[in-house]
mmCIF file of C-alpha atoms in Angstrom:
data_model
loop_
_atom_site.group_PDB
_atom_site.id
_atom_site.type_symbol
_atom_site.label_atom_id
_atom_site.label_comp_id
_atom_site.label_asym_id
_atom_site.label_seq_id
_atom_site.Cartn_x
_atom_site.Cartn_y
_atom_site.Cartn_z
ATOM 1 C CA MET A 1 -24.385 -293.518 -180.717
ATOM 2 C CA ASN A 2 -25.550 -291.900 -184.112
ATOM 3 C CA ARG A 3 -27.933 -289.084 -182.869
ATOM 4 C CA THR A 4 -28.806 -287.662 -186.355
ATOM 5 C CA ALA A 5 -30.869 -290.545 -187.820
ATOM 6 C CA THR A 6 -34.581 -289.810 -188.230
ATOM 7 C CA ASP A 7 -37.529 -291.784 -186.872
ATOM 8 C CA TYR A 8 -40.491 -290.138 -188.710
ATOM 9 C CA PRO A 9 -41.886 -290.137 -192.211
ATOM 10 C CA GLY A 10 -40.445 -287.789 -194.701
ATOM 11 C CA LEU A 11 -42.097 -285.364 -197.095
ATOM 12 C CA ILE A 12 -43.349 -286.700 -200.487
ATOM 13 C CA VAL A 13 -44.599 -283.823 -202.495
ATOM 14 C CA PRO A 14 -42.251 -282.962 -205.434
ATOM 15 C CA LEU A 15 -41.492 -279.429 -206.488
ATOM 16 C CA GLY A 16 -43.732 -278.047 -209.100
ATOM 17 C CA HIS A 17 -46.879 -280.167 -208.041
ATOM 18 C CA VAL A 18 -50.122 -278.425 -208.608
ATOM 19 C CA GLU A 19 -53.448 -279.266 -207.195
ATOM 20 C CA PRO A 20 -56.863 -277.632 -206.711
ATOM 21 C CA VAL A 21 -57.709 -275.850 -203.538
ATOM 22 C CA PRO A 22 -61.263 -277.028 -202.436
ATOM 23 C CA ARG A 23 -61.570 -274.096 -199.980
ATOM 24 C CA ARG A 24 -62.561 -270.407 -200.250
ATOM 25 C CA ILE A 25 -59.383 -268.440 -200.116
ATOM 26 C CA ARG A 26 -59.428 -264.636 -199.157
ATOM 27 C CA GLY A 27 -56.673 -262.067 -198.404
ATOM 28 C CA PHE A 28 -57.072 -258.645 -196.857
ATOM 29 C CA VAL A 29 -54.776 -255.579 -196.938
ATOM 30 C CA ASP A 30 -55.645 -252.489 -194.876
ATOM 31 C CA GLY A 31 -58.989 -254.215 -194.142
ATOM 32 C CA ARG A 32 -59.889 -254.424 -197.756
ATOM 33 C CA CYS A 33 -60.363 -257.784 -199.425
ATOM 34 C CA VAL A 34 -57.965 -257.974 -202.376
ATOM 35 C CA PHE A 35 -58.958 -261.379 -203.381
ATOM 36 C CA ASP A 36 -61.742 -263.909 -202.944
ATOM 37 C CA THR A 37 -61.808 -267.065 -204.755
ATOM 38 C CA VAL A 38 -63.015 -270.627 -204.761
ATOM 39 C CA ARG A 39 -60.690 -271.555 -207.662
ATOM 40 C CA ALA A 40 -57.153 -271.161 -206.120
ATOM 41 C CA ARG A 41 -54.509 -273.849 -206.766
ATOM 42 C CA TYR A 42 -51.855 -275.164 -204.628
ATOM 43 C CA LEU A 43 -48.361 -274.911 -206.009
ATOM 44 C CA TRP A 44 -45.240 -276.481 -204.364
ATOM 45 C CA LEU A 45 -42.393 -274.221 -204.645
ATOM 46 C CA TRP A 46 -40.450 -276.375 -202.135
ATOM 47 C CA PRO A 47 -41.410 -279.686 -200.603
ATOM 48 C CA GLY A 48 -42.497 -278.660 -197.175
ATOM 49 C CA TYR A 49 -45.751 -276.934 -198.016
ATOM 50 C CA PRO A 50 -47.384 -275.210 -200.982
ATOM 51 C CA GLN A 51 -48.277 -271.601 -201.940
ATOM 52 C CA TYR A 52 -51.709 -270.520 -202.930
ATOM 53 C CA CYS A 53 -52.152 -269.344 -206.746
ATOM 54 C CA ILE A 54 -55.093 -266.900 -207.136
ATOM 55 C CA PRO A 55 -56.622 -266.482 -210.607
ATOM 56 C CA ARG A 56 -55.591 -263.119 -211.797
ATOM 57 C CA GLU A 57 -59.285 -262.163 -212.776
ATOM 58 C CA GLU A 58 -60.200 -262.638 -208.960
ATOM 59 C CA VAL A 59 -57.691 -260.052 -207.650
ATOM 60 C CA ALA A 60 -59.249 -256.592 -207.074
ATOM 61 C CA GLU A 61 -58.821 -254.236 -210.095
ATOM 62 C CA GLY A 62 -55.838 -252.080 -209.594
ATOM 63 C CA ALA A 63 -54.495 -253.912 -206.519
ATOM 64 C CA LEU A 64 -51.319 -255.073 -208.556
ATOM 65 C CA VAL A 65 -48.770 -252.955 -210.226
ATOM 66 C CA ASP A 66 -46.303 -254.556 -212.796
ATOM 67 C CA GLU A 67 -42.741 -253.826 -211.586
ATOM 68 C CA GLY A 68 -41.345 -254.602 -215.269
ATOM 69 C CA SER A 69 -39.114 -257.374 -214.219
ATOM 70 C CA SER A 70 -39.220 -261.235 -213.838
ATOM 71 C CA VAL A 71 -38.162 -263.261 -210.906
ATOM 72 C CA LYS A 72 -36.550 -266.894 -211.116
ATOM 73 C CA LEU A 73 -38.304 -269.224 -208.793
ATOM 74 C CA THR A 74 -37.722 -272.980 -208.218
ATOM 75 C CA VAL A 75 -40.287 -274.041 -211.096
ATOM 76 C CA GLY A 76 -39.932 -271.300 -213.533
ATOM 77 C CA LYS A 77 -40.005 -267.596 -214.093
ATOM 78 C CA ALA A 78 -42.884 -265.159 -213.058
ATOM 79 C CA GLN A 79 -43.507 -261.462 -213.310
ATOM 80 C CA ARG A 80 -42.969 -259.368 -210.385
ATOM 81 C CA HIS A 81 -45.754 -257.105 -209.011
ATOM 82 C CA ALA A 82 -46.122 -254.688 -206.272
ATOM 83 C CA LEU A 83 -49.253 -254.549 -204.212
ATOM 84 C CA ARG A 84 -51.105 -251.304 -203.403
ATOM 85 C CA ALA A 85 -51.598 -250.558 -199.794
ATOM 86 C CA ALA A 86 -52.492 -247.293 -197.828
ATOM 87 C CA ALA A 87 -48.822 -246.656 -196.753
ATOM 88 C CA GLY A 88 -47.462 -247.079 -200.383
ATOM 89 C CA ALA A 89 -46.933 -249.953 -202.697
ATOM 90 C CA ARG A 90 -45.563 -253.026 -201.254
ATOM 91 C CA ARG A 91 -42.763 -253.888 -203.732
ATOM 92 C CA GLY A 92 -42.166 -257.535 -204.685
ATOM 93 C CA ALA A 93 -45.371 -258.553 -203.084
ATOM 94 C CA ALA A 94 -46.578 -260.974 -205.635
ATOM 95 C CA TRP A 95 -45.821 -262.691 -209.057
ATOM 96 C CA VAL A 96 -47.917 -263.441 -211.906
ATOM 97 C CA TRP A 97 -47.249 -266.770 -213.684
ATOM 98 C CA GLY A 98 -47.112 -266.688 -217.349
ATOM 99 C CA ASP A 99 -45.701 -268.864 -220.293
ATOM 100 C CA ALA A 100 -42.390 -269.322 -218.396
ATOM 101 C CA GLY A 101 -44.048 -271.064 -215.378
ATOM 102 C CA PRO A 102 -46.094 -274.136 -214.812
ATOM 103 C CA ALA A 103 -48.999 -274.460 -217.278
ATOM 104 C CA ALA A 104 -51.411 -275.358 -214.371
ATOM 105 C CA VAL A 105 -51.103 -271.892 -213.032
ATOM 106 C CA HIS A 106 -50.892 -269.831 -216.021
ATOM 107 C CA ASP A 107 -52.378 -266.322 -215.272
ATOM 108 C CA HIS A 108 -52.636 -266.833 -211.619
ATOM 109 C CA VAL A 109 -50.887 -264.775 -208.742
ATOM 110 C CA THR A 110 -48.906 -266.051 -205.918
ATOM 111 C CA PHE A 111 -48.528 -263.534 -203.115
ATOM 112 C CA ARG A 112 -45.687 -263.262 -200.613
ATOM 113 C CA TRP A 113 -47.448 -264.484 -197.439
ATOM 114 C CA GLU A 114 -46.111 -261.404 -195.320
ATOM 115 C CA SER A 115 -47.417 -259.057 -198.062
ATOM 116 C CA VAL A 116 -51.042 -259.734 -197.240
ATOM 117 C CA ASP A 117 -52.228 -258.545 -193.907
ATOM 118 C CA ALA A 118 -54.690 -261.567 -193.274
ATOM 119 C CA TRP A 119 -55.353 -264.803 -194.854
ATOM 120 C CA PHE A 120 -58.408 -267.002 -194.569
ATOM 121 C CA GLU A 121 -59.427 -270.373 -195.383
ATOM 122 C CA GLU A 122 -63.224 -270.322 -195.440
ATOM 123 C CA ASP A 123 -63.819 -268.190 -192.381
ATOM 124 C CA GLU A 124 -60.855 -269.325 -190.204
ATOM 125 C CA GLN A 125 -57.822 -267.250 -190.357
ATOM 126 C CA VAL A 126 -54.413 -269.025 -191.404
ATOM 127 C CA PHE A 127 -51.014 -268.018 -190.061
ATOM 128 C CA VAL A 128 -47.406 -268.497 -191.494
ATOM 129 C CA HIS A 129 -48.212 -270.327 -194.630
ATOM 130 C CA PRO A 130 -50.874 -272.557 -196.470
ATOM 131 C CA ARG A 131 -51.845 -275.775 -194.705
ATOM 132 C CA SER A 132 -50.633 -278.698 -196.828
ATOM 133 C CA PRO A 133 -53.416 -281.013 -197.712
ATOM 134 C CA TYR A 134 -50.822 -283.726 -197.319
ATOM 135 C CA THR A 135 -49.691 -282.905 -193.859
ATOM 136 C CA ARG A 136 -51.288 -284.558 -190.808
ATOM 137 C CA VAL A 137 -50.842 -283.251 -187.238
ATOM 138 C CA ASP A 138 -51.990 -285.434 -184.395
ATOM 139 C CA ALA A 139 -51.673 -284.578 -180.579
ATOM 140 C CA LEU A 140 -51.672 -287.863 -178.592
ATOM 141 C CA ARG A 141 -51.355 -288.305 -174.896
ATOM 142 C CA SER A 142 -48.793 -290.723 -173.880
ATOM 143 C CA SER A 143 -47.595 -292.389 -170.744
ATOM 144 C CA ARG A 144 -44.037 -292.599 -171.997
ATOM 145 C CA ALA A 145 -41.814 -290.707 -169.616
ATOM 146 C CA VAL A 146 -39.856 -287.709 -171.138
ATOM 147 C CA ARG A 147 -36.746 -286.187 -169.641
ATOM 148 C CA ILE A 148 -35.079 -283.003 -171.183
ATOM 149 C CA GLU A 149 -31.334 -282.338 -170.327
ATOM 150 C CA LEU A 150 -29.127 -279.569 -171.397
ATOM 151 C CA ASP A 151 -25.475 -279.305 -170.737
ATOM 152 C CA GLY A 152 -26.051 -282.262 -168.477
ATOM 153 C CA THR A 153 -28.682 -280.417 -166.486
ATOM 154 C CA VAL A 154 -32.165 -281.739 -166.105
ATOM 155 C CA VAL A 155 -34.636 -279.114 -167.215
ATOM 156 C CA ALA A 156 -37.808 -281.114 -167.236
ATOM 157 C CA ASP A 157 -38.809 -284.524 -166.113
ATOM 158 C CA ALA A 158 -42.245 -285.654 -166.827
ATOM 159 C CA PRO A 159 -44.067 -289.138 -166.382
ATOM 160 C CA VAL A 160 -46.447 -288.338 -169.137
ATOM 161 C CA SER A 161 -46.658 -285.959 -172.146
ATOM 162 C CA VAL A 162 -48.782 -285.089 -175.271
ATOM 163 C CA MET A 163 -46.811 -286.133 -178.257
ATOM 164 C CA VAL A 164 -47.413 -284.018 -181.547
ATOM 165 C CA PHE A 165 -46.692 -285.885 -184.728
ATOM 166 C CA GLU A 166 -46.469 -283.581 -187.619
ATOM 167 C CA THR A 167 -45.690 -284.939 -191.218
ATOM 168 C CA GLY A 168 -42.104 -284.383 -192.146
ATOM 169 C CA LEU A 169 -41.080 -283.018 -188.755
ATOM 170 C CA PRO A 170 -39.679 -284.523 -185.738
ATOM 171 C CA THR A 171 -42.060 -285.590 -182.921
ATOM 172 C CA ARG A 172 -42.576 -282.813 -180.397
ATOM 173 C CA TYR A 173 -43.176 -283.569 -176.622
ATOM 174 C CA TYR A 174 -45.291 -281.032 -174.975
ATOM 175 C CA LEU A 175 -45.028 -281.378 -170.956
ATOM 176 C CA ASP A 176 -47.185 -280.243 -168.137
ATOM 177 C CA ARG A 177 -45.665 -277.138 -166.494
ATOM 178 C CA VAL A 178 -45.477 -278.802 -162.880
ATOM 179 C CA HIS A 179 -42.754 -281.076 -164.493
ATOM 180 C CA VAL A 180 -40.511 -278.142 -165.663
ATOM 181 C CA ASP A 181 -37.681 -276.756 -163.513
ATOM 182 C CA TRP A 182 -38.685 -272.898 -163.655
ATOM 183 C CA SER A 183 -35.527 -271.856 -161.902
ATOM 184 C CA ARG A 184 -33.915 -272.541 -165.354
ATOM 185 C CA MET A 185 -36.245 -270.880 -167.688
ATOM 186 C CA VAL A 186 -35.727 -267.228 -168.907
ATOM 187 C CA PRO A 187 -38.903 -265.721 -170.589
ATOM 188 C CA THR A 188 -38.202 -263.929 -173.788
ATOM 189 C CA ASP A 189 -40.217 -261.759 -176.148
ATOM 190 C CA THR A 190 -40.148 -264.233 -179.202
ATOM 191 C CA VAL A 191 -43.427 -264.967 -180.880
ATOM 192 C CA THR A 192 -43.820 -267.569 -183.558
ATOM 193 C CA GLY A 193 -46.783 -269.010 -185.436
ATOM 194 C CA CYS A 194 -47.788 -272.325 -186.991
ATOM 195 C CA PRO A 195 -50.678 -272.816 -189.585
ATOM 196 C CA TYR A 196 -51.652 -275.859 -187.691
ATOM 197 C CA LYS A 197 -51.249 -274.920 -183.985
ATOM 198 C CA GLY A 198 -51.809 -271.151 -184.197
ATOM 199 C CA GLU A 199 -49.650 -268.407 -182.499
ATOM 200 C CA THR A 200 -47.250 -269.096 -179.476
ATOM 201 C CA SER A 201 -48.122 -267.462 -176.256
ATOM 202 C CA ALA A 202 -44.643 -267.723 -174.708
ATOM 203 C CA TYR A 203 -40.928 -268.612 -175.238
ATOM 204 C CA TRP A 204 -38.188 -269.301 -172.859
ATOM 205 C CA SER A 205 -34.433 -269.635 -173.027
ATOM 206 C CA VAL A 206 -32.742 -272.255 -170.778
ATOM 207 C CA ARG A 207 -30.002 -271.040 -168.198
ATOM 208 C CA THR A 208 -27.668 -273.863 -167.162
ATOM 209 C CA ASP A 209 -24.641 -273.776 -165.059
ATOM 210 C CA THR A 210 -22.393 -273.033 -168.155
ATOM 211 C CA ALA A 211 -24.442 -270.999 -170.645
ATOM 212 C CA VAL A 212 -27.747 -269.617 -171.631
ATOM 213 C CA HIS A 213 -29.444 -271.195 -174.498
ATOM 214 C CA THR A 214 -31.833 -268.868 -176.455
ATOM 215 C CA ASP A 215 -35.491 -269.746 -177.331
ATOM 216 C CA VAL A 216 -35.380 -273.476 -176.847
ATOM 217 C CA ALA A 217 -38.876 -273.842 -175.309
ATOM 218 C CA TRP A 218 -42.360 -272.466 -175.997
ATOM 219 C CA ALA A 219 -46.082 -272.822 -175.289
ATOM 220 C CA TYR A 220 -49.515 -272.492 -176.955
ATOM 221 C CA ASP A 221 -52.092 -271.388 -174.256
ATOM 222 C CA PHE A 222 -54.722 -270.889 -177.113
ATOM 223 C CA PRO A 223 -53.985 -273.456 -179.923
ATOM 224 C CA THR A 224 -56.293 -274.177 -182.659
ATOM 225 C CA HIS A 225 -59.204 -276.433 -181.679
ATOM 226 C CA GLN A 226 -57.413 -279.410 -183.373
ATOM 227 C CA LEU A 227 -54.502 -279.069 -181.233
ATOM 228 C CA ALA A 228 -56.428 -278.380 -177.833
ATOM 229 C CA PRO A 229 -54.419 -281.150 -175.904
ATOM 230 C CA ILE A 230 -51.371 -279.061 -175.874
ATOM 231 C CA ALA A 231 -52.928 -275.945 -174.498
ATOM 232 C CA GLY A 232 -50.794 -274.492 -171.587
ATOM 233 C CA MET A 233 -47.879 -277.239 -172.074
ATOM 234 C CA VAL A 234 -44.310 -276.571 -172.867
ATOM 235 C CA ALA A 235 -42.396 -278.067 -175.566
ATOM 236 C CA PHE A 236 -38.441 -278.120 -176.076
ATOM 237 C CA TYR A 237 -36.563 -277.737 -179.205
ATOM 238 C CA ASP A 238 -35.385 -281.159 -179.833
ATOM 239 C CA GLU A 239 -32.688 -279.939 -182.080
ATOM 240 C CA ALA A 240 -31.048 -277.990 -179.107
ATOM 241 C CA VAL A 241 -31.579 -280.219 -176.075
ATOM 242 C CA ASP A 242 -31.174 -283.942 -175.111
ATOM 243 C CA VAL A 243 -34.316 -285.715 -175.094
ATOM 244 C CA TYR A 244 -34.711 -288.997 -173.066
ATOM 245 C CA ARG A 245 -37.838 -290.951 -173.677
ATOM 246 C CA ASP A 246 -38.503 -293.822 -171.377
ATOM 247 C CA GLY A 247 -34.738 -293.325 -170.392
ATOM 248 C CA ARG A 248 -33.355 -293.723 -173.738
ATOM 249 C CA LEU A 249 -31.692 -290.830 -175.389
ATOM 250 C CA MET A 250 -33.366 -289.843 -178.623
ATOM 251 C CA SER A 251 -31.840 -288.985 -182.002
ATOM 252 C CA ARG A 252 -31.581 -285.342 -182.730
ATOM 253 C CA PRO A 253 -32.962 -284.163 -185.919
ATOM 254 C CA THR A 254 -30.547 -283.098 -188.704
ATOM 255 C CA ALA A 255 -29.453 -279.714 -189.694
ATOM 256 C CA VAL A 256 -31.632 -279.753 -192.768
ATOM 257 C CA ASN A 257 -34.691 -280.718 -190.706
ATOM 258 C CA ARG A 258 -33.911 -277.876 -188.389
ATOM 259 C CA ALA A 259 -33.897 -275.333 -191.258
ATOM 260 C CA LEU A 260 -37.190 -276.690 -192.586
ATOM 261 C CA TRP A 261 -38.900 -276.323 -189.215
ATOM 262 C CA GLU A 262 -37.546 -272.878 -188.802
ATOM 263 C CA LYS A 263 -38.912 -271.945 -192.213
ATOM 264 C CA GLN A 264 -42.364 -273.367 -191.422
ATOM 265 C CA HIS A 265 -42.727 -272.044 -187.931
ATOM 266 C CA ARG A 266 -40.471 -268.999 -187.890
ATOM 267 C CA GLY A 267 -41.794 -267.553 -191.326
#
């Protein structure tokens, strides 16, 4: 059986694509707002999701420090800048687009996500990266049975699930906890975030008779309101386990898709 075939839609946005952001975007550092704009633009530096580009005149005066060097990115060159913070300048925190970058974002600033303490779209905080306007995430209840195996060991066997469909990513199956074999689950301290679901509340490794597989299951006890149906349920990393749906072994996502998922959800 070919277990690497995909059965979900791929991403369609090309590199360098630019679109207006119809939302108010704010960023805070040390509790201070360093930019507040309704004129941001989306720029796709890679296909998975966009970056915000903030008009330079709407960045707080003195917040940026030119580092005197440029950085080559996938769609052109930009000028590296540090970001002033209470504990000292955060080097390489931003880049300003000039003539060597896309014309549509000339004199705009793109910030490294982690260099800004908190991001907001309107009055809701956003985590990990900007939400793509072309990404749809649906959580649908399903009566199709799902069984999870690892090293030939049944780890979960559920008669129903909540299936999460996210553009460009494999279907994820969220299972009620009563259908998980907790004697095999080992809690870890891992925490990840997703701009569409929120922040995870738990992670588990799975212990089989032959090995311990690290961080292959997670849960969102308090997901975003759009993904409320998955609250408290457990999902397994399809790339690392065997998923049987209605008794049929499903294809494993490819390594490329795994890398994309990790980039999006593990920062």
